[in-house]
mmCIF file of C-alpha atoms in Angstrom:
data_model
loop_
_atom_site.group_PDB
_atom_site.id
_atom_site.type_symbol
_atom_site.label_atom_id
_atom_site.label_comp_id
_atom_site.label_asym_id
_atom_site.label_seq_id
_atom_site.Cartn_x
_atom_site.Cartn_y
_atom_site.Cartn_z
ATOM 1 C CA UNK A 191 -13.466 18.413 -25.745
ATOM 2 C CA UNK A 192 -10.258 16.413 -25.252
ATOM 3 C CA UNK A 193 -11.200 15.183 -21.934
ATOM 4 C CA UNK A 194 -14.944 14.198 -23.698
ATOM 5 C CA UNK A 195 -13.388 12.263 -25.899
ATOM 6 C CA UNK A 196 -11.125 9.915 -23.370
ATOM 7 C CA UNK A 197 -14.167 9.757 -21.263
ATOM 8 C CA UNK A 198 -16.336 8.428 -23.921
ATOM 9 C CA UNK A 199 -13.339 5.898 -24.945
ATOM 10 C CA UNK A 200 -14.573 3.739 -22.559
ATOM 11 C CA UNK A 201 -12.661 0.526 -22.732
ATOM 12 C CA UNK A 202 -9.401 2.514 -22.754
ATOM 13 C CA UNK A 203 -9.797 5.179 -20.524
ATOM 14 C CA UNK A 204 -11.354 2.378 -18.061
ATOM 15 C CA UNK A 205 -8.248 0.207 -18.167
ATOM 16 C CA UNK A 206 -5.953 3.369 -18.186
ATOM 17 C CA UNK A 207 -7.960 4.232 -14.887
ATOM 18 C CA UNK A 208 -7.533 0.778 -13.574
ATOM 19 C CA UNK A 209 -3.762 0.654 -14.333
ATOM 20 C CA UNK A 210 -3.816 4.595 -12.444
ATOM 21 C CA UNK A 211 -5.018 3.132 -9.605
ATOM 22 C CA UNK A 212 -2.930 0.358 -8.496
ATOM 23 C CA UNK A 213 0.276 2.483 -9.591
ATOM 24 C CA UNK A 214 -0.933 5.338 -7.381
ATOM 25 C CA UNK A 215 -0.808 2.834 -4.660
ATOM 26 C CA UNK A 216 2.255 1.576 -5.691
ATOM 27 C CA UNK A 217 3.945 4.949 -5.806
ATOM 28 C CA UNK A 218 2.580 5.938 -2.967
ATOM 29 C CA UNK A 219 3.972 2.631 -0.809
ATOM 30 C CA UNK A 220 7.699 3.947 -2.912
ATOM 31 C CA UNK A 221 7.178 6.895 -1.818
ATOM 32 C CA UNK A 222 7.488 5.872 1.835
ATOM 33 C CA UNK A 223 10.457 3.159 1.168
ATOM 34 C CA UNK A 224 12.580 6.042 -0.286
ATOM 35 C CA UNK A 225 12.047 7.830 2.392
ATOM 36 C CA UNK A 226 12.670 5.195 5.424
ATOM 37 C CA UNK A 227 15.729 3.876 3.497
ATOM 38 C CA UNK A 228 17.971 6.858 4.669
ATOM 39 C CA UNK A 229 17.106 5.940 7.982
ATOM 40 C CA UNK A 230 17.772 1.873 7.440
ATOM 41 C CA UNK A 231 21.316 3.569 5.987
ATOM 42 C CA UNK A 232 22.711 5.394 8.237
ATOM 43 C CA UNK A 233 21.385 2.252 11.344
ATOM 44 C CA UNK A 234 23.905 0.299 9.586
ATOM 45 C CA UNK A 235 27.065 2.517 9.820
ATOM 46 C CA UNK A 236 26.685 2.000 13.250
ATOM 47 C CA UNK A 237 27.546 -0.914 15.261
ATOM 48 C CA UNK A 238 25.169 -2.938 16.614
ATOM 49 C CA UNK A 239 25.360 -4.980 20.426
ATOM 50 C CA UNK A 240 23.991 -9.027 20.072
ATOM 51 C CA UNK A 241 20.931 -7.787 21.702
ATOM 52 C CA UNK A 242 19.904 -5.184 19.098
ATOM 53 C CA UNK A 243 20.853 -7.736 16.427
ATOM 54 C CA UNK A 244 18.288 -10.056 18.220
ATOM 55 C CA UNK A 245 15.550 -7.185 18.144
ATOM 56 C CA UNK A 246 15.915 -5.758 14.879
ATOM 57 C CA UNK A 247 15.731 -9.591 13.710
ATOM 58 C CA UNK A 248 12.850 -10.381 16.069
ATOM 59 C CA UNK A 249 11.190 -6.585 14.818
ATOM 60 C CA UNK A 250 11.852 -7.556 10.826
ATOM 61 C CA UNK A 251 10.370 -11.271 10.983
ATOM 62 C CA UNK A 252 7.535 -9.740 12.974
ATOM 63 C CA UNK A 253 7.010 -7.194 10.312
ATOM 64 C CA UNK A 254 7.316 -9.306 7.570
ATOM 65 C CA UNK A 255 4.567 -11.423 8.658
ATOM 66 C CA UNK A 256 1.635 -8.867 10.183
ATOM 67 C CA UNK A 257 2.417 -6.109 7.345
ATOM 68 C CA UNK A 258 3.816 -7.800 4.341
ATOM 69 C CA UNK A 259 2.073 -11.379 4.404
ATOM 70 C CA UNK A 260 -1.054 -10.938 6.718
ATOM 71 C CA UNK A 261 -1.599 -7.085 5.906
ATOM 72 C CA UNK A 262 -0.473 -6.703 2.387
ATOM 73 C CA UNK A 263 -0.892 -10.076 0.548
ATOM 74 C CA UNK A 264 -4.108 -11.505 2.135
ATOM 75 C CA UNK A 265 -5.465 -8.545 2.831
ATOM 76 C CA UNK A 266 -4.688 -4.961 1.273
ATOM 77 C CA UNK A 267 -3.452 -5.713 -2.296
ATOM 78 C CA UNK A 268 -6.077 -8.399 -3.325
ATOM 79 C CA UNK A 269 -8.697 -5.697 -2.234
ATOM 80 C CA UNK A 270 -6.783 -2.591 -4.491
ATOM 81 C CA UNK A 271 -6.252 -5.016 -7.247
ATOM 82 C CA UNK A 272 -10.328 -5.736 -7.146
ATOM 83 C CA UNK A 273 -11.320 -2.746 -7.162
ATOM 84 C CA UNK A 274 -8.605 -1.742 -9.976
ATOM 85 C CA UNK A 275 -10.219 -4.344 -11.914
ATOM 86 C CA UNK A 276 -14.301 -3.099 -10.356
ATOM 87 C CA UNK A 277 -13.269 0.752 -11.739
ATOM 88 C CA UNK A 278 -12.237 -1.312 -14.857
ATOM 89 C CA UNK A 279 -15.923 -2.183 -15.501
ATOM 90 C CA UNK A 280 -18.035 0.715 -13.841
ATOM 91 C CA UNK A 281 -15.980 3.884 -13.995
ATOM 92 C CA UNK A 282 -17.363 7.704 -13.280
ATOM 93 C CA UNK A 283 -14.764 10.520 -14.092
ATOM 94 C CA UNK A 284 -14.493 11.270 -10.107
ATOM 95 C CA UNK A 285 -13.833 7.276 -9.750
ATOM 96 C CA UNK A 286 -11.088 7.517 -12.404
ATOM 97 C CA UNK A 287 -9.102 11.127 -11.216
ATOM 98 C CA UNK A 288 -9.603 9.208 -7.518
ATOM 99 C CA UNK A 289 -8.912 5.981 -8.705
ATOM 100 C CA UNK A 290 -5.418 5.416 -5.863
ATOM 101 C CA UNK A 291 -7.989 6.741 -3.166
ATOM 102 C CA UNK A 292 -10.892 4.489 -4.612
ATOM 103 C CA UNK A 293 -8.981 1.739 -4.566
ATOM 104 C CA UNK A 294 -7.355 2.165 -0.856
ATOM 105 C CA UNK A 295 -11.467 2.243 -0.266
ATOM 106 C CA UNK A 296 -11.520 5.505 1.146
ATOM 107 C CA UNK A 297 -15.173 6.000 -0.627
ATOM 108 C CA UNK A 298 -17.458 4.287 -2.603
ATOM 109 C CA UNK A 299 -17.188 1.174 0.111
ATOM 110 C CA UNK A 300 -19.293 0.290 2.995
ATOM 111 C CA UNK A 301 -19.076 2.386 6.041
ATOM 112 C CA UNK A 302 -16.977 0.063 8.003
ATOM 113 C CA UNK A 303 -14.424 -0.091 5.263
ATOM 114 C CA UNK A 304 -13.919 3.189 4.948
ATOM 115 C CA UNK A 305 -14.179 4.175 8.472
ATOM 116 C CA UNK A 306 -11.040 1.176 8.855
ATOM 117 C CA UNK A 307 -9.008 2.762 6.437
ATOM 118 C CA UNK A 308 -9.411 6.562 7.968
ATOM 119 C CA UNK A 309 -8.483 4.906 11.098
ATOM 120 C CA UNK A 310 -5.417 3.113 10.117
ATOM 121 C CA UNK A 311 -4.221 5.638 8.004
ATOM 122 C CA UNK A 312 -4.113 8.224 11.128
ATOM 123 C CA UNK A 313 -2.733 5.676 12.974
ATOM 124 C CA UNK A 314 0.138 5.241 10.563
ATOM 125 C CA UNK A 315 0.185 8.868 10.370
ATOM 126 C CA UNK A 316 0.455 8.993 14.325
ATOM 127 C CA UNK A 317 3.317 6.213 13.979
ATOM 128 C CA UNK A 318 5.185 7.720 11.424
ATOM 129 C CA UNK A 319 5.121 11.499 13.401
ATOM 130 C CA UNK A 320 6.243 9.502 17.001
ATOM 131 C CA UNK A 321 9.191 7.326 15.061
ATOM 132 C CA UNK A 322 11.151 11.132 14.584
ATOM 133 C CA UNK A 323 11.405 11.222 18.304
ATOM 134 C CA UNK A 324 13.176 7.431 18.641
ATOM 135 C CA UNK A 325 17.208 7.906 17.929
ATOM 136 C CA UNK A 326 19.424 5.765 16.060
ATOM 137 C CA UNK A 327 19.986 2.666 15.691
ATOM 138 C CA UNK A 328 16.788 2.158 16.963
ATOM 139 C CA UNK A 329 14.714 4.194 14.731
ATOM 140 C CA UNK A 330 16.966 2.389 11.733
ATOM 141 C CA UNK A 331 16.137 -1.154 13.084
ATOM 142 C CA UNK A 332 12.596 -0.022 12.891
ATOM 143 C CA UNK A 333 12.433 0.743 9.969
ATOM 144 C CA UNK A 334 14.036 -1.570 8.262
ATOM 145 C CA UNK A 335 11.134 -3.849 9.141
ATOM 146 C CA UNK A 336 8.649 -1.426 7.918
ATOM 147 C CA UNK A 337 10.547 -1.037 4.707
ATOM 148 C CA UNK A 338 10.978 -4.440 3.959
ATOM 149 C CA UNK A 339 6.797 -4.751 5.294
ATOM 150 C CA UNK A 340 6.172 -2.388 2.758
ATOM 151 C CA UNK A 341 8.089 -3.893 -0.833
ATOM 152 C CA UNK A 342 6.580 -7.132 0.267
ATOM 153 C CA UNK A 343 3.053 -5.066 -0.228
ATOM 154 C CA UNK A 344 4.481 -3.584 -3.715
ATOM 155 C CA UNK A 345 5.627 -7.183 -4.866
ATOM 156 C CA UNK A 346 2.312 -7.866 -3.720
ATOM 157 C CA UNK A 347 0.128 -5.844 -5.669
ATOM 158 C CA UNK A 348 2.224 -6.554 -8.439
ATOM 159 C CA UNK A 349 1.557 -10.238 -8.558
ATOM 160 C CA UNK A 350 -2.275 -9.663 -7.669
ATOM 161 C CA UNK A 351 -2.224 -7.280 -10.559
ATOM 162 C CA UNK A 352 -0.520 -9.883 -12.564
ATOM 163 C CA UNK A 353 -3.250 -12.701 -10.856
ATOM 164 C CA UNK A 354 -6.198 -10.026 -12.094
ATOM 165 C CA UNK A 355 -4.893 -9.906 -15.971
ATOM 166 C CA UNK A 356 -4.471 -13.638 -15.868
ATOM 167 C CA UNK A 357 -8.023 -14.083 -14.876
ATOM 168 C CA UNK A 358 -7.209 -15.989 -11.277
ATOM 169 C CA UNK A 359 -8.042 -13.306 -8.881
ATOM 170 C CA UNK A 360 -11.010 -13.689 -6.528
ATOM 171 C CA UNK A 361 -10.832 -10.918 -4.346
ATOM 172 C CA UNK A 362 -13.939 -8.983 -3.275
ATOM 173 C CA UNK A 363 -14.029 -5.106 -4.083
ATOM 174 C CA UNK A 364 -16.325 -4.471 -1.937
ATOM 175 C CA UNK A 365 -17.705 -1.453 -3.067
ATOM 176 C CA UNK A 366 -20.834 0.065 -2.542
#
């Protein structure tokens, strides 16, 4: 009866939903920063030759661009953020207990969508499993780029979140 009475709510429980979603995501990208950052650590108790210093600077810039600013902010977070803001509007209980997946767009998005995130999910899956086998520093220098890739996605779907409330996103949720 409880959970009838949330669901019926609708203005609430459709904002709660929204805010569930895009701090799933959020928690999700913490999630994997936590767990990199022991690496990053113990890369810089080590000392470091002028030409790892020029890769691990090379690595980060290169991160910072294709994950954080081309992935994340142009990409990734406008997309979560407008479909936070879609499940917002047109919610269904499975939508709202879903709502991180639905708004990564793995469902209720064309088939191309979905089929991309699948794909770059195992990829980062298949990434993540190979990095175990790389040794330090290397592994450290690594990922410290995909660290610092990743916050600028959280800071990212924080201020697209913030763009949303504010009225000044235009992002398409493309949801079907």
């Amino acid at each position: 009866m409880f959970i009838g009475l949330i669901w019926w709510d609708g203005l609430m429980c459709s904002r709660l939903a929204a805010v569930w979603g895009v701090m799933g995501v959020c928690a999700l990208l913490m999630f994997a920063v936590m767990r990199l950052m022991t690496h990053v650590i113990a890369m810089w108790s080590m000392p470091l030759s002028t030409l790892q210093w020029v890769l691990m600077t090379t690595f980060l810039v290169f991160m910072l661009y294709t994950e954080g600013y081309r992935g994340f902010q142009k990409s990734f977070s406008p997309r979560v953020v407008a479909r936070a803001q879609y499940l917002s509007q047109h919610s269904n209980p499975v939508w709202i207990v879903f709502a991180p997946l639905f708004c990564m767009s793995y469902f209720a998005a064309p088939k191309q969508r979905i089929v991309v995130s699948i794909v770059l999910t195992l990829a980062i899956v298949s990434l993540v499993v190979g990095m175990r086998y790389i040794p330090q520093p290397w592994r450290g220098m690594i990922d410290l780029g995909v660290v610092c890739g990743l916050s600028w996605g959280m800071l990212s779907l924080l201020y697209c979140s913030w763009q949303a409330v504010s009225g000044k996103l235009t992002a398409d949720p493309q949801v079907q």
